[in-house]
Short mmCIF file of C-alpha atoms in Angstrom, two decimals:
data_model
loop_
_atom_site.label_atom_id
_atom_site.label_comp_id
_atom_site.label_asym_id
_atom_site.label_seq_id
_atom_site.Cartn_x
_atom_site.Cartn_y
_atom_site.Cartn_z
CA UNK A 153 -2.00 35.35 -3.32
CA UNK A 154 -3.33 32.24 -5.26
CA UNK A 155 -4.10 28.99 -3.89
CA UNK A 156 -0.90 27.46 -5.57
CA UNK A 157 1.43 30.71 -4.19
CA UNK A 158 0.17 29.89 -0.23
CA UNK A 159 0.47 26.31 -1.01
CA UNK A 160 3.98 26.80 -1.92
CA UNK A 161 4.66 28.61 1.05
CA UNK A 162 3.81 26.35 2.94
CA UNK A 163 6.94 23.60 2.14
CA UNK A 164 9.78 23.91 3.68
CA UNK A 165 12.44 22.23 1.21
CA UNK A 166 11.89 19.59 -1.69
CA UNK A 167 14.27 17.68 0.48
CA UNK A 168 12.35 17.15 3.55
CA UNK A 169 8.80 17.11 1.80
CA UNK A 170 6.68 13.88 1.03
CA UNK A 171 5.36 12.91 -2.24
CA UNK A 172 1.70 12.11 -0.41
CA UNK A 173 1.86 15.64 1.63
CA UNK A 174 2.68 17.41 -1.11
CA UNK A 175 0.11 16.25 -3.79
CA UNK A 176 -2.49 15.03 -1.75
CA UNK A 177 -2.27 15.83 2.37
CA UNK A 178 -1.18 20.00 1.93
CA UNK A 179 -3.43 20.80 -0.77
CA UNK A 180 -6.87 19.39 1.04
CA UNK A 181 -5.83 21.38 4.31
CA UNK A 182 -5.03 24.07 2.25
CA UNK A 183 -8.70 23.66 1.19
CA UNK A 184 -9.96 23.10 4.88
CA UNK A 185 -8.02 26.14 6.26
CA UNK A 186 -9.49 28.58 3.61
CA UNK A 187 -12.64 27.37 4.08
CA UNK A 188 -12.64 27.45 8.00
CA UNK A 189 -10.94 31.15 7.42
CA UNK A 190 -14.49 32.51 5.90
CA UNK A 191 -16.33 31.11 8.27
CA UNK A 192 -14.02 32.54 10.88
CA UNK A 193 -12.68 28.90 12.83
CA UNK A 194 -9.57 29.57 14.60
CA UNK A 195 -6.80 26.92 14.35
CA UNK A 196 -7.02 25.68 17.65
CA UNK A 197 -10.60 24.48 17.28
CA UNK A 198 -9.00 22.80 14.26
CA UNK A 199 -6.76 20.92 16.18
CA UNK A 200 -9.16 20.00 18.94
CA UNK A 201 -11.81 18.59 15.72
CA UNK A 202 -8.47 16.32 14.68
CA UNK A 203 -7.83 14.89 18.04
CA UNK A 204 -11.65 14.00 18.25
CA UNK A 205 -12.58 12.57 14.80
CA UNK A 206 -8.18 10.92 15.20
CA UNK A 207 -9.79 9.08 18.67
CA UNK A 208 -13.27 7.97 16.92
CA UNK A 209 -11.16 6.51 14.37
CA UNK A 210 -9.13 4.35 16.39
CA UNK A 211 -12.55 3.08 18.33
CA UNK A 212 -13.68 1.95 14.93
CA UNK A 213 -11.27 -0.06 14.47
CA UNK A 214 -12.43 -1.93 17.11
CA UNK A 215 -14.84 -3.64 15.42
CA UNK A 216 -14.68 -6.94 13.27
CA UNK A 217 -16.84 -5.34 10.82
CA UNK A 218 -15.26 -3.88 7.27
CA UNK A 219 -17.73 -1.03 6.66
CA UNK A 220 -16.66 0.29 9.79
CA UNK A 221 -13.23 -0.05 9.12
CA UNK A 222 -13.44 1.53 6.38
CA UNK A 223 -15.60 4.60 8.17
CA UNK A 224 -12.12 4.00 10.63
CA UNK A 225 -9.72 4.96 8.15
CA UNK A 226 -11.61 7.79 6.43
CA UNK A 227 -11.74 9.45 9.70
CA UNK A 228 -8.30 8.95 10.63
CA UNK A 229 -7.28 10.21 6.97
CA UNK A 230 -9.51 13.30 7.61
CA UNK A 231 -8.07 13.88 10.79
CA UNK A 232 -4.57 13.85 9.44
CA UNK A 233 -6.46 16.51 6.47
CA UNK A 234 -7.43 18.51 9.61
CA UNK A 235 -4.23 18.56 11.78
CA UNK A 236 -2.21 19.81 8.59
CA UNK A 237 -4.91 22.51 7.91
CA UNK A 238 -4.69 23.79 11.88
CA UNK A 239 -0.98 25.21 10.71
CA UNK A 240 -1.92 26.45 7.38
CA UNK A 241 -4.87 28.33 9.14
CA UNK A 242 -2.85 29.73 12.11
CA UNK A 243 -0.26 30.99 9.28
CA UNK A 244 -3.42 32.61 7.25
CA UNK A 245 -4.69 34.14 9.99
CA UNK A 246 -1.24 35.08 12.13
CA UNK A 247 -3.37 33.19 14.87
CA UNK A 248 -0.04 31.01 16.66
CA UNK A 249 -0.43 30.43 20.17
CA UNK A 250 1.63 28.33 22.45
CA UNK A 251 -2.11 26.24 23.42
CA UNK A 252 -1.80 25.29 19.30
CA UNK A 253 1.78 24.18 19.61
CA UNK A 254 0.85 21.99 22.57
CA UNK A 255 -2.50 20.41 20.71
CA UNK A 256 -0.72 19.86 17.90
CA UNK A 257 1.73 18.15 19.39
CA UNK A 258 -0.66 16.20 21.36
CA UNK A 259 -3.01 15.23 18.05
CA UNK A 260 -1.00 12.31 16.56
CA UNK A 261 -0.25 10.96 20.16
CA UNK A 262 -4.19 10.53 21.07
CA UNK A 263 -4.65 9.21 17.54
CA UNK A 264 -2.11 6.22 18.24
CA UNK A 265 -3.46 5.53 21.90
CA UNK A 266 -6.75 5.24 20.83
CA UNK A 267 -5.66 2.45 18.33
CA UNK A 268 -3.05 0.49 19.70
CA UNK A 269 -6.33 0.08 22.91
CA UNK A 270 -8.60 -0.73 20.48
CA UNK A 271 -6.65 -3.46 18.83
CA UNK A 272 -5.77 -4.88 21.99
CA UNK A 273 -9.40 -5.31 22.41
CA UNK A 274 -10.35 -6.41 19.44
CA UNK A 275 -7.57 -8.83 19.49
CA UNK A 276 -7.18 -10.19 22.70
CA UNK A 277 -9.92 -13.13 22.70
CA UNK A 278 -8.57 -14.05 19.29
CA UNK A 279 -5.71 -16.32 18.51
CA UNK A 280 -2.44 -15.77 17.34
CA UNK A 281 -1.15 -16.57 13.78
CA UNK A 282 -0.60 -20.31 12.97
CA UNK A 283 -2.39 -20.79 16.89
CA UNK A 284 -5.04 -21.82 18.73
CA UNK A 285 -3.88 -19.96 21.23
CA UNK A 286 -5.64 -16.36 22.50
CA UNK A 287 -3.24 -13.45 22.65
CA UNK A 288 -4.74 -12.29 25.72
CA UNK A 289 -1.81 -10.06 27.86
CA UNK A 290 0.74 -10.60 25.03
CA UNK A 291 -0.98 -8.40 22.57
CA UNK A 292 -1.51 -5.77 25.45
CA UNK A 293 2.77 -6.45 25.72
CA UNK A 294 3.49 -5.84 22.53
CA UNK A 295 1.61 -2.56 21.60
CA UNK A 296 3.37 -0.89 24.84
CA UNK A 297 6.73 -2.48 23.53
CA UNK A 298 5.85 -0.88 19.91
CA UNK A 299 4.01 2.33 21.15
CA UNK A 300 6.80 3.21 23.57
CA UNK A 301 10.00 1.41 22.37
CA UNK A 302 9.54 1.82 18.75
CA UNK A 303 6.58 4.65 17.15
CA UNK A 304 7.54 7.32 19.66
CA UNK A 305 11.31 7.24 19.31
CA UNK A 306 11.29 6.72 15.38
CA UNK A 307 8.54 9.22 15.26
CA UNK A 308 10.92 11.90 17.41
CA UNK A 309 14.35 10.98 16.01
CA UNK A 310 12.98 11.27 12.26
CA UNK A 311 11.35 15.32 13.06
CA UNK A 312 15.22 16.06 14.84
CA UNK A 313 17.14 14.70 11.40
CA UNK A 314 14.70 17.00 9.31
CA UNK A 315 15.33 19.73 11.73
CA UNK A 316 18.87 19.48 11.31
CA UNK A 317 18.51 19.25 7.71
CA UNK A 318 16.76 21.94 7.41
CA UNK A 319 18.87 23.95 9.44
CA UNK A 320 22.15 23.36 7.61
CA UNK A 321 19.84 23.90 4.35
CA UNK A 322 18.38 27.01 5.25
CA UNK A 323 20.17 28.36 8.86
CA UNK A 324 18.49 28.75 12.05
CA UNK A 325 15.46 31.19 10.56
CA UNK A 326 14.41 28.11 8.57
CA UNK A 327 14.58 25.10 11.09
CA UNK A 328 13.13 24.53 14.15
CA UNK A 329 16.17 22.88 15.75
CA UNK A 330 15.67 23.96 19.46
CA UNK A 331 17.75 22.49 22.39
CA UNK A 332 16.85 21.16 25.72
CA UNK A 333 19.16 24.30 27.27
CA UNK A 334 17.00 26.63 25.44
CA UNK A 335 14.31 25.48 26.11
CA UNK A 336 14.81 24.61 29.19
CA UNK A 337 16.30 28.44 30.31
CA UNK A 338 12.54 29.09 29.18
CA UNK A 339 11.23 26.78 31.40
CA UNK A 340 13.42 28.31 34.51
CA UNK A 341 12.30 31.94 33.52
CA UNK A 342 8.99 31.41 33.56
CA UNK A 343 6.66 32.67 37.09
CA UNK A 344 4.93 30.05 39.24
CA UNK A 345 1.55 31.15 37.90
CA UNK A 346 2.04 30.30 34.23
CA UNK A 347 1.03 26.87 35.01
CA UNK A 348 0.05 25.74 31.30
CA UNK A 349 3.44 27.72 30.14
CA UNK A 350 5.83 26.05 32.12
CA UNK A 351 4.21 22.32 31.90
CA UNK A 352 4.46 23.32 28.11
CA UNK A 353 8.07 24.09 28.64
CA UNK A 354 9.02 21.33 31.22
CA UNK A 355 7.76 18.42 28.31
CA UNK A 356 8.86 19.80 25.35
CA UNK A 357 12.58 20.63 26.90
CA UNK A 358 12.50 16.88 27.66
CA UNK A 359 11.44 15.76 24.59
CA UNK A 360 14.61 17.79 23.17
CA UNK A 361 16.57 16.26 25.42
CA UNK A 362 15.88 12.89 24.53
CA UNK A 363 16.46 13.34 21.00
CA UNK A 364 19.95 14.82 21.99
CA UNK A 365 20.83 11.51 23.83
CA UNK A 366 20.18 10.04 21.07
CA UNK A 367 22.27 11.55 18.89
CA UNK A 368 25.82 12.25 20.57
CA UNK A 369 28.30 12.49 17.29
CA UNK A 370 25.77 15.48 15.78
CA UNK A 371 25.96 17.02 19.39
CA UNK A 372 29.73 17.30 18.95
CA UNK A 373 29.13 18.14 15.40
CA UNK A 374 26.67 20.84 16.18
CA UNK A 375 28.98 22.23 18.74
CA UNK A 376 32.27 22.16 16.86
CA UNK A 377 30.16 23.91 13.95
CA UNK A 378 28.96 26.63 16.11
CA UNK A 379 32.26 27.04 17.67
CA UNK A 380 33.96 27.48 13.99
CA UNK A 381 34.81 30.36 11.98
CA UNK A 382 33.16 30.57 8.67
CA UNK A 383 35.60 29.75 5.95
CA UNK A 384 35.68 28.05 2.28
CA UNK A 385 36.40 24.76 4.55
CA UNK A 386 33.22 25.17 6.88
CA UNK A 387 30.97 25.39 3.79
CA UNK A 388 32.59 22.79 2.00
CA UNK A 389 31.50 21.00 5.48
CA UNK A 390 28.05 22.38 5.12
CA UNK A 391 27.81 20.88 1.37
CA UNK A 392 28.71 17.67 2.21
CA UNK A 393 26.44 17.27 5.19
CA UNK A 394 23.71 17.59 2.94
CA UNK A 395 25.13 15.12 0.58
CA UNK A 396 25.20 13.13 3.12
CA UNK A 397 21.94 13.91 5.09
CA UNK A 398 19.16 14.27 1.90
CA UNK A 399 18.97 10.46 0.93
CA UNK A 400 18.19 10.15 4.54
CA UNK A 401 14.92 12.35 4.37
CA UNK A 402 12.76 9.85 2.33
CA UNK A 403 13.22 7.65 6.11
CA UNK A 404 12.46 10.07 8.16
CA UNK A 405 9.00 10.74 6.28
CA UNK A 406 9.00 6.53 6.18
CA UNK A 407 9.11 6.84 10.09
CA UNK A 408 6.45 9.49 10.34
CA UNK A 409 2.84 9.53 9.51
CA UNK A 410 2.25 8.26 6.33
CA UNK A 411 3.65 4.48 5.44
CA UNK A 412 2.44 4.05 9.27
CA UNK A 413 -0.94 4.61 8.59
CA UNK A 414 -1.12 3.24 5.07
CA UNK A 415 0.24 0.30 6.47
CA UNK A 416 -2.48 0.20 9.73
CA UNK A 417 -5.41 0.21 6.43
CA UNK A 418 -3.75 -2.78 5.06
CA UNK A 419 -3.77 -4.17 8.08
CA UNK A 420 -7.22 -3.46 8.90
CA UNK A 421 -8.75 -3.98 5.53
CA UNK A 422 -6.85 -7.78 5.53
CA UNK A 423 -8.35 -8.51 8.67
CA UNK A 424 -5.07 -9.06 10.09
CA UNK A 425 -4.65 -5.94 12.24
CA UNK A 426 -1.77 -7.77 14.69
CA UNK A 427 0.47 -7.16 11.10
CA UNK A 428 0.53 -3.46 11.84
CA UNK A 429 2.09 -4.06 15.34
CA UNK A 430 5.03 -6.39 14.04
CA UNK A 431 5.50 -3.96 10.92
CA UNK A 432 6.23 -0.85 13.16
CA UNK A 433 8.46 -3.30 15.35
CA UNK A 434 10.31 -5.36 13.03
CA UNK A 435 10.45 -2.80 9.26
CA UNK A 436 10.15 0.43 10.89
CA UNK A 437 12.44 -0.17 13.82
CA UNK A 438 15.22 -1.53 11.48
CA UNK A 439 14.84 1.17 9.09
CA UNK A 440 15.28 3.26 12.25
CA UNK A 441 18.47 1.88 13.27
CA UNK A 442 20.15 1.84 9.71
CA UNK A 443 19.07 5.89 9.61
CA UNK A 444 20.15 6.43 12.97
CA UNK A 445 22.94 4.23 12.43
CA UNK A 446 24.08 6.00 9.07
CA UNK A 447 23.36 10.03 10.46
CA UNK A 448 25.55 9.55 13.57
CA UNK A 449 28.44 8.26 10.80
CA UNK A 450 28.02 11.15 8.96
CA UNK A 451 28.53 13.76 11.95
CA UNK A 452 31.32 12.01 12.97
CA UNK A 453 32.89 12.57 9.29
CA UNK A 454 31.83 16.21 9.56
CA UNK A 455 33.06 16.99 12.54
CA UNK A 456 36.66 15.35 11.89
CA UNK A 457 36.55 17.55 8.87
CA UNK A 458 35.36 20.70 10.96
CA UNK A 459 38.59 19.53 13.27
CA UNK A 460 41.13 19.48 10.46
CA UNK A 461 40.41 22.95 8.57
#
């Protein structure tokens, strides 16, 4: 295969993929993952190389200083490079193991810890905008408030809607939509002595199952469609979901990675890094709420549809 053919394979849909992944992010890992194929890397070590260089970053931007800022967020951006080539290897190479799934999972998550500490740090002796006032615990308040009220949910709730998408897009083969039963039967099957397996199992059925508390109308949805015959009417349901659902994918790749870290450099190259915390809070969290707001409308349409066939 070419380069371009095993790029290609790597998107999912047009509707779910990113203008800066596709043109920019894909193609370097593409070019990381061949390279650490000759030279015979497996993707795990990938991953771990991510979550190192992801944490030096944040420390970086500890510092007051713009050429190691800068250094900051050409790490981070190289990190991101590396935890998109850790997939594209482990697909090269057939090399998927459930220890990847976890790292890779756990990548972004050390990334974000490490920087919301280290601009608490670097922040907390200074004042606060228009003050003369230190931010001293509030800062500390506010990054928990935005790390665990606001990036992690957004973060969660945008990967389920592209799921979904994907799943009415391309069926079950082509999503990874799992459930918190499913996942959870995995869990309960597992012996005492997998350890790693069933902590694996235990986490990510709870992670599932916070997304579907989230989301109760596409729960009904979900089940009435999986309850239904197929018929003219059902795919006429199917058609219109993703009416519906594709001018919501551009937010859910909003909500991810990218404009969240392009939006940390501004922050850091301004010298204003506090910016970044009240962007994901006040922007991001609203955007959040009008997608969230807007999907749940839509599966309540469907499903009334579904119900009248």
């Amino acid at each position: 295969m070419t380069f371009k053919e095993i790029l290609q394979s790597t998107y999912k849909s047009s509707d779910t993929e990113e203008w800066l992944d596709v043109h920019f992010t894909r193609p370097v890992g593409l070019v990381i993952a061949l390279f650490c194929r000759r030279l015979g890397i497996v993707p795990n070590a990938v991953t771990i190389f991510s979550i190192v260089i992801g944490a030096a970053a944040g420390v970086l931007f500890y510092f007051d200083d713009l050429a190691l800022n800068v250094a900051g967020i050409l790490l981070l951006m190289f990190a991101n490079f590396c935890d998109s080539a850790d997939g594209q290897l482990a697909r090269l190479t057939d090399n998927r193991t459930l220890l990847g799934r976890a790292l890779d999972g756990f990548a972004e998550n050390v990334w974000f810890v490490f920087i919301y500490v280290a601009l608490c740090l670097r922040l907390q002796s200074q004042p606060m905008p228009y003050t003369d006032e230190p931010w001293g615990i509030r800062i500390w308040i506010l990054s928990v408030v935005v790390g665990f009220l606001c990036h992690s949910p957004q973060c969660s709730l945008a990967d389920y809607y592209r799921q979904i998408h994907l799943f009415f897009l391309k069926g079950e083969q082509g999503s990874e939509l799992d459930s918190y039963a499913q996942q959870r039967a995995i869990y309960d099957s597992l012996p005492k002595d997998k350890w790693f397996d069933r902590l694996f199992y235990y986490s990510y059925s709870n992670y599932c199952r916070s997304q579907e508390s989230r989301t109760p109308r596409f729960q009904e949805l979900f089940k009435k469609w999986k309850e239904a015959t197929p018929s003219p009417q059902l795919a006429a349901v199917k058609s219109q979901f993703l009416e519906g659902s594709r001018p919501l994918m551009p937010m859910t790749n909003i909500l991810t990675f990218n404009t969240r870290a392009i939006s940390l450099y501004i922050s850091i190259l301004l010298n204003i890094p506090w910016a970044f915390l009240i962007f994901e809070m006040v922007v991001l969290h609203s955007l959040y709420i009008y997608m969230h707001h807007r999907h749940e409308r839509l599966c309540a349409k469907m499903t009334k549809m579904i119900e009248n066939a």
